[in-house]
Tab-separated table of C-alpha atoms in Angstrom:
chain	number	residue	atom	x	y	z
K	1	MET	CA	-0.332	27.770	-25.246
K	2	LYS	CA	-0.465	24.533	-23.489
K	3	GLN	CA	-3.151	23.443	-26.095
K	4	SER	CA	-0.712	24.311	-28.929
K	5	TYR	CA	2.077	22.004	-27.313
K	6	ILE	CA	-0.380	19.328	-27.101
K	7	LYS	CA	-1.485	19.470	-30.424
K	8	SER	CA	2.053	19.402	-31.826
K	9	PHE	CA	2.945	16.310	-29.715
K	10	LEU	CA	-0.331	14.995	-30.903
K	11	GLY	CA	0.544	15.674	-34.496
K	12	ILE	CA	4.097	14.211	-34.143
K	13	GLY	CA	2.666	11.222	-32.567
K	14	VAL	CA	0.213	10.466	-35.355
K	15	LEU	CA	2.727	11.294	-37.876
K	16	SER	CA	5.022	9.020	-36.321
K	17	LEU	CA	2.471	6.272	-36.297
K	18	VAL	CA	1.616	6.776	-39.933
K	19	LEU	CA	5.186	6.735	-41.150
K	20	PHE	CA	6.729	4.157	-38.695
K	21	GLY	CA	3.661	2.033	-37.483
K	22	ALA	CA	3.001	-1.400	-38.512
K	23	GLY	CA	6.098	-2.083	-40.083
K	24	CYS	CA	5.959	0.266	-42.706
K	25	ASN	CA	8.812	2.614	-42.390
K	26	PRO	CA	9.288	4.566	-45.686
K	27	PHE	CA	12.966	5.213	-44.701
K	28	GLN	CA	13.874	1.543	-43.693
K	29	LYS	CA	14.722	0.650	-47.060
K	30	ALA	CA	17.090	3.417	-47.608
K	31	GLU	CA	18.618	2.887	-44.170
K	32	GLU	CA	19.242	-0.676	-45.075
K	33	LYS	CA	20.977	0.106	-48.351
K	34	ALA	CA	23.160	2.582	-46.481
K	35	GLN	CA	24.246	0.000	-43.845
K	36	GLU	CA	24.832	-2.501	-46.784
K	37	LYS	CA	27.052	0.048	-48.541
K	38	THR	CA	28.863	1.106	-45.258
K	39	ALA	CA	29.437	-2.646	-44.612
K	40	GLU	CA	30.597	-3.199	-48.156
K	41	ALA	CA	33.230	-0.304	-47.958
K	42	LEU	CA	34.461	-1.433	-44.521
K	43	ALA	CA	34.918	-5.156	-45.626
K	44	GLU	CA	36.775	-4.258	-48.862
K	45	LYS	CA	39.235	-1.918	-46.968
K	46	MET	CA	39.746	-4.558	-44.367
K	47	LEU	CA	40.308	-7.134	-46.850
K	48	GLU	CA	42.479	-4.953	-49.281
K	49	SER	CA	44.733	-4.124	-46.221
K	50	MET	CA	45.198	-7.848	-45.319
K	51	GLY	CA	46.215	-9.051	-48.634
K	52	GLY	CA	46.452	-6.432	-51.345
K	53	GLY	CA	44.704	-6.656	-54.583
K	54	ASN	CA	41.269	-5.363	-55.563
K	55	VAL	CA	38.318	-6.636	-53.381
K	56	ASP	CA	34.663	-6.016	-54.337
K	57	VAL	CA	31.917	-7.022	-51.539
K	58	ASP	CA	28.285	-7.096	-52.653
K	59	ILE	CA	25.740	-7.320	-49.860
K	60	ASP	CA	22.158	-7.595	-50.569
K	61	GLY	CA	19.807	-8.290	-47.569
K	62	ASP	CA	20.823	-11.680	-46.005
K	63	SER	CA	23.265	-12.523	-48.809
K	64	ALA	CA	26.652	-11.402	-49.294
K	65	ASN	CA	29.331	-12.061	-52.039
K	66	VAL	CA	32.612	-11.359	-52.095
K	67	LYS	CA	35.365	-10.989	-55.269
K	68	LEU	CA	38.954	-10.556	-54.868
K	69	LYS	CA	41.550	-10.230	-57.525
K	70	GLY	CA	45.343	-10.556	-56.603
K	71	GLU	CA	48.300	-8.755	-57.921
K	72	ASP	CA	49.322	-11.735	-59.824
K	73	GLY	CA	45.848	-12.405	-61.386
K	74	GLU	CA	44.472	-14.757	-58.951
K	75	GLU	CA	41.033	-14.533	-58.327
K	76	MET	CA	38.505	-15.544	-55.689
K	77	MET	CA	34.718	-15.289	-55.673
K	78	PHE	CA	32.374	-16.649	-53.143
K	79	GLY	CA	28.945	-15.965	-51.639
K	80	GLU	CA	25.418	-16.834	-52.387
K	81	GLU	CA	25.237	-15.711	-55.949
K	82	VAL	CA	28.494	-16.622	-57.503
K	83	LYS	CA	28.802	-16.790	-61.309
K	84	LEU	CA	31.216	-19.248	-63.038
K	85	PRO	CA	33.606	-17.708	-65.153
K	86	ASN	CA	33.311	-18.356	-69.066
K	87	ASP	CA	36.969	-19.325	-69.248
K	88	LEU	CA	36.842	-22.355	-66.937
K	89	PRO	CA	38.851	-25.339	-68.415
K	90	ASP	CA	36.755	-27.817	-70.379
K	91	ALA	CA	38.041	-30.629	-68.027
K	92	ILE	CA	35.915	-28.871	-65.058
K	93	ARG	CA	32.429	-30.507	-65.417
K	94	VAL	CA	29.635	-28.758	-63.451
K	95	TYR	CA	26.950	-30.975	-62.054
K	96	PRO	CA	23.453	-30.373	-63.591
K	97	GLY	CA	21.367	-27.971	-61.349
K	98	ALA	CA	24.153	-27.301	-58.893
K	99	THR	CA	24.578	-23.738	-57.373
K	100	PRO	CA	28.187	-22.321	-57.438
K	101	LYS	CA	29.360	-21.125	-54.118
K	102	ALA	CA	33.033	-20.405	-54.595
K	103	VAL	CA	35.675	-20.019	-57.474
K	104	PHE	CA	39.532	-19.813	-56.759
K	105	LYS	CA	41.439	-19.060	-59.940
K	106	GLY	CA	45.174	-19.164	-60.084
K	107	MET	CA	45.684	-20.078	-56.569
K	108	GLY	CA	47.991	-23.013	-56.252
K	109	GLY	CA	49.727	-22.196	-59.586
K	110	PRO	CA	49.201	-20.977	-62.970
K	111	GLY	CA	46.013	-22.737	-64.537
K	112	ALA	CA	44.726	-24.101	-61.020
K	113	VAL	CA	41.030	-23.659	-60.341
K	114	THR	CA	38.862	-24.798	-57.501
K	115	ILE	CA	34.980	-24.542	-57.536
K	116	THR	CA	32.553	-25.366	-54.997
K	117	LEU	CA	28.923	-26.296	-55.973
K	118	GLN	CA	26.028	-26.974	-53.777
K	119	THR	CA	23.015	-29.483	-54.791
K	120	ASN	CA	20.255	-31.180	-53.051
K	121	ASP	CA	20.970	-34.434	-54.873
K	122	SER	CA	22.681	-37.204	-52.708
K	123	VAL	CA	26.477	-37.853	-52.302
K	124	ALA	CA	25.903	-41.336	-54.098
K	125	ASP	CA	23.995	-39.669	-57.002
K	126	VAL	CA	26.562	-36.908	-57.591
K	127	ALA	CA	29.545	-39.419	-57.285
K	128	GLU	CA	27.914	-41.644	-59.966
K	129	TRP	CA	27.327	-38.629	-62.375
K	130	TYR	CA	30.921	-37.718	-61.987
K	131	ASP	CA	32.056	-41.436	-62.568
K	132	ASN	CA	30.105	-41.534	-65.796
K	133	GLU	CA	31.092	-38.047	-66.767
K	134	TYR	CA	34.830	-38.625	-66.774
K	135	GLU	CA	34.724	-42.097	-67.994
K	136	GLY	CA	36.798	-42.445	-71.229
K	137	ASP	CA	38.518	-39.177	-71.129
K	138	PHE	CA	40.012	-39.359	-67.578
K	139	GLU	CA	41.489	-42.495	-65.759
K	140	GLN	CA	40.013	-42.774	-62.257
K	141	ASN	CA	43.042	-43.244	-60.008
K	142	GLN	CA	41.681	-42.928	-56.601
K	143	VAL	CA	38.366	-43.339	-54.876
K	144	ILE	CA	37.978	-42.572	-51.159
K	145	SER	CA	34.653	-43.226	-49.227
K	146	VAL	CA	34.660	-42.072	-45.523
K	147	ASN	CA	31.814	-41.419	-43.245
K	148	GLY	CA	29.330	-40.759	-46.343
K	149	SER	CA	31.486	-38.522	-48.251
K	150	GLU	CA	33.402	-39.458	-51.273
K	151	MET	CA	36.580	-38.436	-52.956
K	152	ARG	CA	37.599	-38.901	-56.495
K	153	THR	CA	40.894	-38.279	-58.589
K	154	TYR	CA	40.764	-38.353	-62.232
K	155	ASP	CA	43.949	-38.133	-64.625
K	156	SER	CA	44.027	-37.421	-68.422
K	157	GLY	CA	47.986	-37.329	-68.558
K	158	ASP	CA	47.934	-33.613	-68.932
K	159	GLU	CA	45.262	-32.480	-66.409
K	160	GLN	CA	44.220	-33.885	-63.090
K	161	ILE	CA	41.039	-33.449	-61.364
K	162	VAL	CA	40.154	-34.065	-57.578
K	163	ILE	CA	36.419	-34.037	-56.549
K	164	SER	CA	35.274	-34.009	-53.069
K	165	ILE	CA	31.516	-34.648	-52.229
K	166	GLY	CA	29.985	-34.168	-48.856
K	167	THR	CA	26.899	-33.218	-47.037
K	168	ASP	CA	25.864	-30.436	-44.749
K	169	ASP	CA	22.919	-31.261	-42.654
K	170	GLU	CA	21.210	-27.861	-43.449
K	171	ASP	CA	22.436	-27.004	-47.192
K	172	GLY	CA	22.512	-30.533	-48.858
K	173	THR	CA	25.632	-31.730	-50.697
K	174	TYR	CA	28.692	-29.875	-51.429
K	175	ILE	CA	30.935	-30.633	-54.519
K	176	THR	CA	34.512	-29.171	-54.753
K	177	LEU	CA	36.367	-29.628	-57.831
K	178	ASN	CA	40.116	-28.943	-57.879
K	179	TYR	CA	41.615	-28.778	-61.252
K	180	ALA	CA	45.443	-28.745	-62.007
K	181	MET	CA	47.674	-28.831	-64.966
K	182	ILE	CA	50.215	-31.830	-64.687
K	183	LYS	CA	53.690	-30.587	-65.469
K	184	GLU	CA	56.095	-33.424	-66.790
């Protein structure tokens, strides 16, 4: 009788070692996916209860993406894999090779759009590109340089773009473009 218990415990031990040893847990991926889905559902409910509207949270490993749609059509998207909407105003010019990190539409008034981009290029290179990109179509109204960051304001008469460019020691250069229609 003792021998059958010993064999059972040894069998369970060997099976555990085979299944869970050396970082090869076949259930780990399913467990991680279940945890991600639970976290997504909790975050969605919490965000919806705070401000209403429709919320979609996607978590995949170490990255997370959040999409919120307000009751009046406002939209917010932010995270590691943000997709820029196809209906951005033509006046919003996306720096080549930059990664979208956030999009805010309709917040701050009808037609208002804010996008945040990230690049590894220098603040000076980004500022020069935008100066060249808007030259001719927009008048540059303001240039502010403070502690290695740049801000530019461009105006076409009907539209205004405010661009802020700054660095983050870990993540490179961030670009924030604020777009608004000018009401006369």
